[in-house]
CSV table of C-alpha atoms and ligand atoms in Angstrom, one decimal:
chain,number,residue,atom,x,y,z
A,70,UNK,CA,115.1,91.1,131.1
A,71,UNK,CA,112.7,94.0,129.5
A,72,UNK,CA,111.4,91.3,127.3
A,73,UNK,CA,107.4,91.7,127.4
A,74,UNK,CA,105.2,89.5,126.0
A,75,UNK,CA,103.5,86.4,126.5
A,76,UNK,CA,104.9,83.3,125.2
A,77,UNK,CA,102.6,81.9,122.5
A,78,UNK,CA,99.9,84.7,122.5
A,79,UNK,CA,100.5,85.3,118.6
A,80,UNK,CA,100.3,81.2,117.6
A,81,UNK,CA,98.5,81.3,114.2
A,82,UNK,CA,98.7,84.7,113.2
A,83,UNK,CA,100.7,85.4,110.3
A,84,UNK,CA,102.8,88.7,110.3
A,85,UNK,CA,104.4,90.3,107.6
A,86,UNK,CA,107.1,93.1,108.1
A,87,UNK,CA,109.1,95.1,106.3
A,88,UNK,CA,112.3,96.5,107.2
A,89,UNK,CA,116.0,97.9,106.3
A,90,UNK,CA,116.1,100.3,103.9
A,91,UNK,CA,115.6,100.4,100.5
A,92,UNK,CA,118.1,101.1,97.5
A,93,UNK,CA,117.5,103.0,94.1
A,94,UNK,CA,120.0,102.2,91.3
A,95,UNK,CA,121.3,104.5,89.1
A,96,UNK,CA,123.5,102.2,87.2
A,97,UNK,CA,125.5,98.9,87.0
A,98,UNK,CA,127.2,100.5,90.6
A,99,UNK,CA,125.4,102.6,92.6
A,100,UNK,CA,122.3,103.9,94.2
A,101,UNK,CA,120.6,106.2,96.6
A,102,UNK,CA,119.9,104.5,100.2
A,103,UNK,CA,119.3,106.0,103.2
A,104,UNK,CA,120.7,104.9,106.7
A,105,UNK,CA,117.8,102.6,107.6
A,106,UNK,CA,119.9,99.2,109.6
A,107,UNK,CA,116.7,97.5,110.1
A,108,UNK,CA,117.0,96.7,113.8
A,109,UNK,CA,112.9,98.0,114.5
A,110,UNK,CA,111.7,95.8,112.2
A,111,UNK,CA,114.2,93.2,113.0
A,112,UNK,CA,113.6,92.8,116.5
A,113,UNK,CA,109.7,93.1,115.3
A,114,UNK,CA,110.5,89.4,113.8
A,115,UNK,CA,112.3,87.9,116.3
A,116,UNK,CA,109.8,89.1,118.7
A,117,UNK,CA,106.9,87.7,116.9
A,118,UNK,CA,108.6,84.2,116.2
A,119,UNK,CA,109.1,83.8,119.4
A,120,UNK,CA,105.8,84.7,120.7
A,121,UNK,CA,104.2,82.3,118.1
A,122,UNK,CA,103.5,83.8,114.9
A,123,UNK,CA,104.4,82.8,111.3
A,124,UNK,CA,106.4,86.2,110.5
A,125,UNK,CA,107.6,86.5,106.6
A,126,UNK,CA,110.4,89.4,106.9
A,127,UNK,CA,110.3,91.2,103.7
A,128,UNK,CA,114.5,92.4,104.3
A,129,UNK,CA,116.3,95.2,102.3
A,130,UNK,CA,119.5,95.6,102.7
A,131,UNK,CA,119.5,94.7,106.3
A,132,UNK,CA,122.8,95.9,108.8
A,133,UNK,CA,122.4,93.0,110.9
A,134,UNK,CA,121.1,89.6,110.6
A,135,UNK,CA,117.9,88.2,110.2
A,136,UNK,CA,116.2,86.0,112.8
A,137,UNK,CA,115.9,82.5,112.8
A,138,UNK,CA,112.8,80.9,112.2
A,139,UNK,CA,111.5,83.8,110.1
A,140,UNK,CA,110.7,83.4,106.1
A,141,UNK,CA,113.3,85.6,104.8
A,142,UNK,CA,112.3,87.3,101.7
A,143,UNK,CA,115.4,90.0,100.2
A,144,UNK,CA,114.5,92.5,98.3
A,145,UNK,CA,116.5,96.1,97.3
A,146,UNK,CA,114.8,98.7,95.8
A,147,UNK,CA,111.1,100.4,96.6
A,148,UNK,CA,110.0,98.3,93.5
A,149,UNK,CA,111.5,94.9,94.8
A,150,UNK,CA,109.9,95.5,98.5
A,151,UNK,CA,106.2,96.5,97.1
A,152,UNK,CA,106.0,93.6,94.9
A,153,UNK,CA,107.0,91.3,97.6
A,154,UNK,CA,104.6,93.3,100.6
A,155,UNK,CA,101.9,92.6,98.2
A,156,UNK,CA,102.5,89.1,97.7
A,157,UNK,CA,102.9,88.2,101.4
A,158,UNK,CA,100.0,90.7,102.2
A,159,UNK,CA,97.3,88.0,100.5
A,160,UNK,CA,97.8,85.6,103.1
A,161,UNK,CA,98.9,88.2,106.3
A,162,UNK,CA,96.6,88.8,109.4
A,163,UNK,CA,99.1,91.9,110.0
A,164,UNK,CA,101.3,94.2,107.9
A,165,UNK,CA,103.9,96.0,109.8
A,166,UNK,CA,105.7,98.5,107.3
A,167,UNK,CA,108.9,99.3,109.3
A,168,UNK,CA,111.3,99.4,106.3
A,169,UNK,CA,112.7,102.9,105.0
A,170,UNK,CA,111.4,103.0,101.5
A,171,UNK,CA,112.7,105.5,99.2
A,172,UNK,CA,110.3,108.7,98.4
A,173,UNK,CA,112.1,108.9,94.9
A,174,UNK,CA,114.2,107.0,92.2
A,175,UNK,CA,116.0,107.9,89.4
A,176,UNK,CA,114.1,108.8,86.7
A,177,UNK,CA,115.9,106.5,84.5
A,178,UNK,CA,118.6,103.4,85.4
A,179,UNK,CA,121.3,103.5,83.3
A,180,UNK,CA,123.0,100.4,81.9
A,181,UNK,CA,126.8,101.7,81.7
A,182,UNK,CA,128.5,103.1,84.3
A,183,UNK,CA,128.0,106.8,84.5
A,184,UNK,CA,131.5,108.4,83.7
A,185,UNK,CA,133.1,111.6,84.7
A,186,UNK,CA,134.1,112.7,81.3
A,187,UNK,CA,130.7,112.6,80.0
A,188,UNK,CA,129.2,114.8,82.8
A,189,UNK,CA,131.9,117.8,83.5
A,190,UNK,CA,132.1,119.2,87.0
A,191,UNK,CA,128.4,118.7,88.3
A,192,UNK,CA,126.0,116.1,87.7
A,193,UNK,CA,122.1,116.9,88.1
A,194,UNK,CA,119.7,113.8,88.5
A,195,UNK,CA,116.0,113.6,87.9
A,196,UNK,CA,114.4,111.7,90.7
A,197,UNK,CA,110.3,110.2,90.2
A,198,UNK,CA,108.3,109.6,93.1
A,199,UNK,CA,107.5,106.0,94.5
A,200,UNK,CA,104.3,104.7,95.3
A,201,UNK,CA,103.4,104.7,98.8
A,202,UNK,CA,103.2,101.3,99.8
A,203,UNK,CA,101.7,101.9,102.9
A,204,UNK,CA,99.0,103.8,101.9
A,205,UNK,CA,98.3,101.5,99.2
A,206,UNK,CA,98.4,98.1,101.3
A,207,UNK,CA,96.4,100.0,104.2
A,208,UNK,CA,93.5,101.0,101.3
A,209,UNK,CA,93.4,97.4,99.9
A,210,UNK,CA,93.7,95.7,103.3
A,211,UNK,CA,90.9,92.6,103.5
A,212,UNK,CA,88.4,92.6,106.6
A,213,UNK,CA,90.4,92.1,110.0
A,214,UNK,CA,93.8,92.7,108.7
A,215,UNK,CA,95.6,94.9,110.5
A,216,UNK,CA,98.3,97.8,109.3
A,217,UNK,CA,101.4,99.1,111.0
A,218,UNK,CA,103.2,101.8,109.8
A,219,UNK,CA,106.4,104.1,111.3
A,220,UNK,CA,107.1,107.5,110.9
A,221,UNK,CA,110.7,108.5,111.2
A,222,UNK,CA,110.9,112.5,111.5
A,223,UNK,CA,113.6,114.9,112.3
A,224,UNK,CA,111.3,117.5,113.9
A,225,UNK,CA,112.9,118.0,117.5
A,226,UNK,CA,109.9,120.0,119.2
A,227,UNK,CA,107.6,117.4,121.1
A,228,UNK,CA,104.4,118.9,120.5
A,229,UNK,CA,105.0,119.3,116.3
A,230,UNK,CA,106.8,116.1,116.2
A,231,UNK,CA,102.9,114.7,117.5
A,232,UNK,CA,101.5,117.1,115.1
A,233,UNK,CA,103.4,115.7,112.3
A,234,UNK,CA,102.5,111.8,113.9
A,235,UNK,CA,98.9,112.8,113.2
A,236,UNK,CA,99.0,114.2,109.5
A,237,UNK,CA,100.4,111.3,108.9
A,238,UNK,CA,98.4,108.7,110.7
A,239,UNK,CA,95.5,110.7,108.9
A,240,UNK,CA,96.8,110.7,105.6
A,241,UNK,CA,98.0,106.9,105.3
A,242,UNK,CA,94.9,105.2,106.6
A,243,UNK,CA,97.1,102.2,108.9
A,244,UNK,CA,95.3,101.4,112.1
A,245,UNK,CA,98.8,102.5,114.2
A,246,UNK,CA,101.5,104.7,113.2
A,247,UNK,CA,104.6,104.2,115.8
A,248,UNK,CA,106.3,107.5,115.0
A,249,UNK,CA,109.8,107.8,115.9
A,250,UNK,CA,112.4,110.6,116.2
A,251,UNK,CA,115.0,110.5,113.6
A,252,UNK,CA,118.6,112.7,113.4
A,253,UNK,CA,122.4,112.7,112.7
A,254,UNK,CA,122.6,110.4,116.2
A,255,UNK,CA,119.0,109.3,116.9
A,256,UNK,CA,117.1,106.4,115.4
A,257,UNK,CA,119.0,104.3,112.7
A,258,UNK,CA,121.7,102.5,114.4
A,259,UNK,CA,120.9,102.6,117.9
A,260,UNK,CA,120.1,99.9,119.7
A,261,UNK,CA,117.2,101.9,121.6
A,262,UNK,CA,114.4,103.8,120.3
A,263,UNK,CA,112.0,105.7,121.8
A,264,UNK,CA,108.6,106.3,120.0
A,265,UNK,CA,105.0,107.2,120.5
A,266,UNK,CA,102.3,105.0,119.2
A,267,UNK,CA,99.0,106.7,117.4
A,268,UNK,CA,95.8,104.8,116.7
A,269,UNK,CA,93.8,105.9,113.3
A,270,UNK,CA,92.6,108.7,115.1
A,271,UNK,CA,95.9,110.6,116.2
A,272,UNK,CA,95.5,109.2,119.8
A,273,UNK,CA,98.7,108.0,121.7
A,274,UNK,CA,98.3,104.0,122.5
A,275,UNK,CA,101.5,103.5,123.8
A,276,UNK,CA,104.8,105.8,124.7
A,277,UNK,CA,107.5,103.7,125.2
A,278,UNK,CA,111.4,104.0,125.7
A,279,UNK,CA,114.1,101.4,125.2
A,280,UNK,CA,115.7,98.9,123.7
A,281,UNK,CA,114.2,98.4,120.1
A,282,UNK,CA,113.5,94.5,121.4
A,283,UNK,CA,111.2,95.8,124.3
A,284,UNK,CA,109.9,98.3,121.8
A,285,UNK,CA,108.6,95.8,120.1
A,286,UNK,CA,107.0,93.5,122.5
A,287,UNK,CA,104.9,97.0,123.4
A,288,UNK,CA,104.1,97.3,119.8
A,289,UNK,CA,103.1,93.2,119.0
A,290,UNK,CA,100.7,93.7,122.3
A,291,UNK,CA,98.8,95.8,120.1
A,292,UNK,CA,97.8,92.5,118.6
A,293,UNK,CA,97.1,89.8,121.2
B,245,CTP,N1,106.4,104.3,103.1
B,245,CTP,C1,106.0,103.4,102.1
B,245,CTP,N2,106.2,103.8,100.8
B,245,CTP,C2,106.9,104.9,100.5
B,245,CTP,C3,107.3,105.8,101.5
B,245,CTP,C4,107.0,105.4,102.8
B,245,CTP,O1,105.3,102.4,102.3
B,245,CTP,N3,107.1,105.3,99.2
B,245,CTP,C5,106.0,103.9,104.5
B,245,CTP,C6,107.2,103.6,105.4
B,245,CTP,O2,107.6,102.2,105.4
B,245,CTP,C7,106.6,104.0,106.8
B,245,CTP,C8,105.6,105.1,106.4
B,245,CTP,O3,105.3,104.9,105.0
B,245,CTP,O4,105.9,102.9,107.3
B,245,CTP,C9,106.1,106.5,106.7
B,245,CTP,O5,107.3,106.7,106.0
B,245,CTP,P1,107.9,108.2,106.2
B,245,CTP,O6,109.1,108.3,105.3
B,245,CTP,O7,108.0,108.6,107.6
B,245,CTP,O8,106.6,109.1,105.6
B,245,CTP,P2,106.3,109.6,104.1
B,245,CTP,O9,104.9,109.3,103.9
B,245,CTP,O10,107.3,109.1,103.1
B,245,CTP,O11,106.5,111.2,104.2
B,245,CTP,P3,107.8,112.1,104.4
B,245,CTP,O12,109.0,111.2,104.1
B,245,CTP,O13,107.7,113.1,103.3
B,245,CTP,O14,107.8,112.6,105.8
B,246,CA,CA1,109.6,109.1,103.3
């Protein structure tokens, strides 16, 4: 019932999204994730399948299952999800960058398992920046193509939560940033979300509450 949208009004345009959450490994079993499900970015796809659009879901490590008629592409770590954003960015009218990508990876990937004996009674890791993939799709983006990106950020004042929307609408160069309020409770699992959308500039587009499906019929009406 708070579906949005007009049947059909994204037919031939082909949308790429990101979205789960990325995974760094540190050895044969485990890694450093983050509590991404990938409902946004789900309910992104589904959204834009249905109203018409060839949508390739670039999926890591998704809590819930991908749409149908959506191209499917898995991928795990920050590495995995560039290299497939890039490839599917050649042929996309849109990028939409919902996915929780890692700011840093081990430093190195270790091919045993790493053991207690050889480490004592605390372990330190070195962690190495990712690239930002947003930044770097929004600055090689071809004429027309358009770039989404989110912001997830804990800050729980309105006005420097905006503040925070804008630095970083500025700094990654997308044509919208939906910035969204993230916490202990807020954000990852929930089936609703509540987020402010900014244009290039810092200005709000769209403020919108509910569930992440109607959240993202406000957000694909940026694009019909
Ligand atoms: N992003 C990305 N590559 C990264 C980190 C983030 O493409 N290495 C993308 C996310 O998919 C999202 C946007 O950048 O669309 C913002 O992510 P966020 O974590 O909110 O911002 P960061 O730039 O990483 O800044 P910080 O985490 O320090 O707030
Ligand atoms: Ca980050």
């Amino acid at each position: 019932a708070d579906r949005g949208g007009t049947p059909g009004d994204l037919t031939g345009k082909r949308i790429v999204i990101s979205a789960g959450g990325t995974r760094e490994p540190l050895d044969p079993v485990r890694f450093l994730g983050n509590r991404s499900s990938g409902k946004q970015g789900v309910a992104l796809a589904e959204a834009a399948a249905a109203r018409g659009a060839d949508v390739v879901l670039v999926a890591a490590n998704l809590e819930v299952p991908a749409p149908a008629n959506v191209d499917v592409r898995l991928v795990s770590s920050a590495a995995d999800l560039e290299r497939a954003m890039t490839e599917a960015a050649a042929e996309a009218d849109v990028i939409i960058m919902a996915a929780a990508v890692a700011d840093y990876r081990p430093s190195e990937v270790r091919a045993e398992k790493i053991k207690k004996e050889d480490t004592g009674d605390t372990l330190v890791l070195t962690l190495v920046r990712n690239p930002d993939i947003l930044a770097g799709l929004a600055a090689a983006r071809k004429p027309g193509q358009i770039v989404i990106g989110f912001a997830a950020e804990t800050e729980a004042d309105p006005g420097l939560l905006l503040e925070l929307g804008r630095e970083k609408a500025a700094r990654k160069g997308c044509d919208y940033l939906v910035l969204n309020r993230v916490g202990w409770t807020e954000g990852f699992a929930s089936e609703r979300n509540e987020v402010r959308v900014l244009n290039r500039h810092g200005d709000i587009v769209i403020e919108v509450s509910g569930s992440k499906m109607s959240v993202a019929e406000r957000i694909l009406d940026l694009l019909s």
